[in-house]
mmCIF file of C-alpha atoms in Angstrom:
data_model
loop_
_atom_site.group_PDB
_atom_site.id
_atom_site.type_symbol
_atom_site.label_atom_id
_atom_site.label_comp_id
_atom_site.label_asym_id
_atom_site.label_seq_id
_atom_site.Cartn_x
_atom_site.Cartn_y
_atom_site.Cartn_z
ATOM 1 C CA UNK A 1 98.134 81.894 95.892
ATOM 2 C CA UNK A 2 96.091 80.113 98.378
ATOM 3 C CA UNK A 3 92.230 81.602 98.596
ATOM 4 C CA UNK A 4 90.771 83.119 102.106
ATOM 5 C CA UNK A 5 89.903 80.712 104.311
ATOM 6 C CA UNK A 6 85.876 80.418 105.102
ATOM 7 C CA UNK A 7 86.647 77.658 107.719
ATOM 8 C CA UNK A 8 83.950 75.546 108.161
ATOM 9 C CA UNK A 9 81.876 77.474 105.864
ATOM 10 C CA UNK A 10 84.192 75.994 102.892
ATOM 11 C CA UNK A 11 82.610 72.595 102.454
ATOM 12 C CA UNK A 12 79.314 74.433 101.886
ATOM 13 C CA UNK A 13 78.320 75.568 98.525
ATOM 14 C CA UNK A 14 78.053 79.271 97.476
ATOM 15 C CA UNK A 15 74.196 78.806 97.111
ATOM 16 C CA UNK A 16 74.245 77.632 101.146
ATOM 17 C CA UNK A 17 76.264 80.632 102.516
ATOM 18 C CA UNK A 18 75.533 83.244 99.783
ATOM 19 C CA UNK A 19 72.730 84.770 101.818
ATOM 20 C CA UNK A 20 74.543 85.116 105.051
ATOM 21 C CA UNK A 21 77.030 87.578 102.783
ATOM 22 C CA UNK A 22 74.096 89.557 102.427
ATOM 23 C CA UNK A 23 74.978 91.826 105.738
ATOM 24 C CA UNK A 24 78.468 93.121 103.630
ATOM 25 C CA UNK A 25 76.211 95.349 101.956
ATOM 26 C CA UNK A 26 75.391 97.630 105.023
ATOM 27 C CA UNK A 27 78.746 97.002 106.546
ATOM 28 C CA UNK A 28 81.675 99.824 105.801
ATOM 29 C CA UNK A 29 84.702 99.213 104.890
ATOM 30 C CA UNK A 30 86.216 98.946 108.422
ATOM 31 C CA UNK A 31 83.857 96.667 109.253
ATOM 32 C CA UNK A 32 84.207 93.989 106.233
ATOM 33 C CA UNK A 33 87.844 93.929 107.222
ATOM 34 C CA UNK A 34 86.901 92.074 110.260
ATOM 35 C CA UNK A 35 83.660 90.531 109.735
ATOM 36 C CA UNK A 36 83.346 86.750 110.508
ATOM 37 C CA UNK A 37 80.518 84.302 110.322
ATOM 38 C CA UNK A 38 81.915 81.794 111.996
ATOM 39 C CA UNK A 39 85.261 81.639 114.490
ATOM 40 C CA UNK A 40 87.421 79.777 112.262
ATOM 41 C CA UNK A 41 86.727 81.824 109.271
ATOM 42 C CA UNK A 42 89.865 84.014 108.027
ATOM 43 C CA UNK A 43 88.591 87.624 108.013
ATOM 44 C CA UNK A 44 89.233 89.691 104.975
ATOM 45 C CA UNK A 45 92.298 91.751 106.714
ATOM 46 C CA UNK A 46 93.973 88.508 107.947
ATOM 47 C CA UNK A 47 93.879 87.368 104.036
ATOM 48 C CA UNK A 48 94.666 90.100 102.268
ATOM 49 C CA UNK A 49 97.914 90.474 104.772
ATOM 50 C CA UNK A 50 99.082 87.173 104.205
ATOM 51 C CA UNK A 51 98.245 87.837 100.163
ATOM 52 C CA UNK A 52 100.117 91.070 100.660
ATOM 53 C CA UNK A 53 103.374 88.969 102.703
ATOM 54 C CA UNK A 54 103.581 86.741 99.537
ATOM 55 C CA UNK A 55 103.225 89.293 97.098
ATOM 56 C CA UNK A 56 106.025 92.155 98.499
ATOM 57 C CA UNK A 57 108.048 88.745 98.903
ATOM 58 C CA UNK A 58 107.576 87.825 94.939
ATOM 59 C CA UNK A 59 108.083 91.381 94.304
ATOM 60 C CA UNK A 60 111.577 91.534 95.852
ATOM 61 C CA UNK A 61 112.670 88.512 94.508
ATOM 62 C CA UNK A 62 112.307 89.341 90.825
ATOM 63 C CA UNK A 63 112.905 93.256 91.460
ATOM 64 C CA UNK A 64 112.227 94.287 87.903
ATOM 65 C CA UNK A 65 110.656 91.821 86.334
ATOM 66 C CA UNK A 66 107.716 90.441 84.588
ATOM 67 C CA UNK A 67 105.960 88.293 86.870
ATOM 68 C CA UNK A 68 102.916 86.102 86.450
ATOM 69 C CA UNK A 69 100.764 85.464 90.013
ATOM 70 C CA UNK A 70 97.478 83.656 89.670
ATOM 71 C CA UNK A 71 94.311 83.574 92.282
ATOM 72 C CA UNK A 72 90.840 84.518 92.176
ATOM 73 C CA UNK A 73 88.110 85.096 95.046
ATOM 74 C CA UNK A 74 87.732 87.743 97.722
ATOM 75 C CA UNK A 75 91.474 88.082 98.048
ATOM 76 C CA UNK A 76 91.244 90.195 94.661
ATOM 77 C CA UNK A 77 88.505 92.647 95.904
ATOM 78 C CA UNK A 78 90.430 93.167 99.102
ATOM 79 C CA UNK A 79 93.678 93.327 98.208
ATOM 80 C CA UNK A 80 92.589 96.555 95.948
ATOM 81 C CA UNK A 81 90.879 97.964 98.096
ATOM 82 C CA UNK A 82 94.025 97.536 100.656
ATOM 83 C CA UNK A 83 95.765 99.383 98.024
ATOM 84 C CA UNK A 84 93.579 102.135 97.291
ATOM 85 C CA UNK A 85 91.903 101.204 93.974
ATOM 86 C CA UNK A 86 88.414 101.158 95.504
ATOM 87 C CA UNK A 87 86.216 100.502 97.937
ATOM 88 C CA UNK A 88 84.423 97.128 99.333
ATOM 89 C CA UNK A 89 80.975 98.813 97.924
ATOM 90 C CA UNK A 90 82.247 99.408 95.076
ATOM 91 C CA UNK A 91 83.851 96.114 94.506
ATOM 92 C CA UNK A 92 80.767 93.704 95.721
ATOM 93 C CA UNK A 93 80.707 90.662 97.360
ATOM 94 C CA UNK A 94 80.446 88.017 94.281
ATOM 95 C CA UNK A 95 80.535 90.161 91.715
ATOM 96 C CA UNK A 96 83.382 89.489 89.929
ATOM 97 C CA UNK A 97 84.179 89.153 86.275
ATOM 98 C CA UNK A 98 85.929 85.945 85.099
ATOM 99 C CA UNK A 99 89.621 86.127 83.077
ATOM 100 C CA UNK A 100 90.292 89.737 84.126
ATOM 101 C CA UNK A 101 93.610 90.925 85.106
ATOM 102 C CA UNK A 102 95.726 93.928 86.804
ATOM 103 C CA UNK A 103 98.753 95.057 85.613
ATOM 104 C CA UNK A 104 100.640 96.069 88.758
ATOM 105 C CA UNK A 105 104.142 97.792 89.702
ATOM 106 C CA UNK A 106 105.817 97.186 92.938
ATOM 107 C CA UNK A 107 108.785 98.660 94.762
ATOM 108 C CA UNK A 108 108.843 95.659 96.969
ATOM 109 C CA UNK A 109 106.791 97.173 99.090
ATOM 110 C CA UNK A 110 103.680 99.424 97.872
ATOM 111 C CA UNK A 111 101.625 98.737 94.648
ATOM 112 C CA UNK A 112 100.551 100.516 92.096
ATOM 113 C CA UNK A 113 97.533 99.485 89.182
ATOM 114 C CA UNK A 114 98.574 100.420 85.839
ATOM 115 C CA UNK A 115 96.156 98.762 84.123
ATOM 116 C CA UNK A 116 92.908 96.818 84.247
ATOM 117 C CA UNK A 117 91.400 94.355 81.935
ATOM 118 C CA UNK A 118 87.574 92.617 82.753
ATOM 119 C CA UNK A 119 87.633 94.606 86.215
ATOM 120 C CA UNK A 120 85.450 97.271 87.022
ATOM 121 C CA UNK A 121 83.964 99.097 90.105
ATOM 122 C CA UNK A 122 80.934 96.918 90.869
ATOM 123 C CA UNK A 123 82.020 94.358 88.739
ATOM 124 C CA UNK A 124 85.450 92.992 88.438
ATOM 125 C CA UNK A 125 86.907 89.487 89.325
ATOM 126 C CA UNK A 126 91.218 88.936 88.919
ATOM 127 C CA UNK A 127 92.418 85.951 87.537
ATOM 128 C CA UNK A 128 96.309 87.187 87.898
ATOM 129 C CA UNK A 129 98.248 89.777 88.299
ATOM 130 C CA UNK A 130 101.506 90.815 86.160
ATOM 131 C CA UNK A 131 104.289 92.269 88.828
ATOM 132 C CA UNK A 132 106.842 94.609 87.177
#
């Protein structure tokens, strides 16, 4: 699935924009939902919605199955917090551990973590999730 959007911000390297993330660390979690740097950025609620649209979608599809989804990024953080598994400070901004996973169950609609491999509060990065 298709990373958030940083707009104009994503021809710049990490190193260029890294410090102006800085300000998530005072921010709560209300306000990193809708935090922008610039106007055509894609705020964290707008991607983790349209993450969320694809994934209830795959989840109806292949009602009771195995399934295999793949992305990495912010998305991850944010979609776990959406769901309850943390928070944005405990899940900061770059932090993320490469090749983890999440093990998830879906009744087409809500989600449920079951099991976690390479992510932890403070300190977790998703490479894909398994949908059952």
């Amino acid at each position: 699935l298709r990373e958030r959007s940083f707009g104009s911000l994503d021809l710049k390297t990490s190193s260029e924009y890294r410090s102006l993330f800085e300000a998530l660390k005072d921010m709560s979690d209300d306000e990193v939902w809708k935090w922008k740097i610039v106007d055509d950025m894609e705020t964290a609620q707008d991607a983790v919605e349209r993450f969320s649209n694809a994934l209830e979608e795959i989840a109806k599809a292949y009602f009771c199955k195995k399934v295999l989804v793949l992305w990495h990024g912010t998305v991850n953080r944010s979609f776990l917090v959406k769901i309850g598994y943390g928070s944005f400070k405990e899940f900061g901004n770059g932090t993320f551990k490469n090749t983890g996973y999440a093990v998830l169950e879906s009744d087409g609609k809500a989600f449920k973590v079951l099991e976690t491999f390479g992510v932890e509060k403070k300190n977790i990065w998703i490479d894909f999730v398994i949908i059952i």
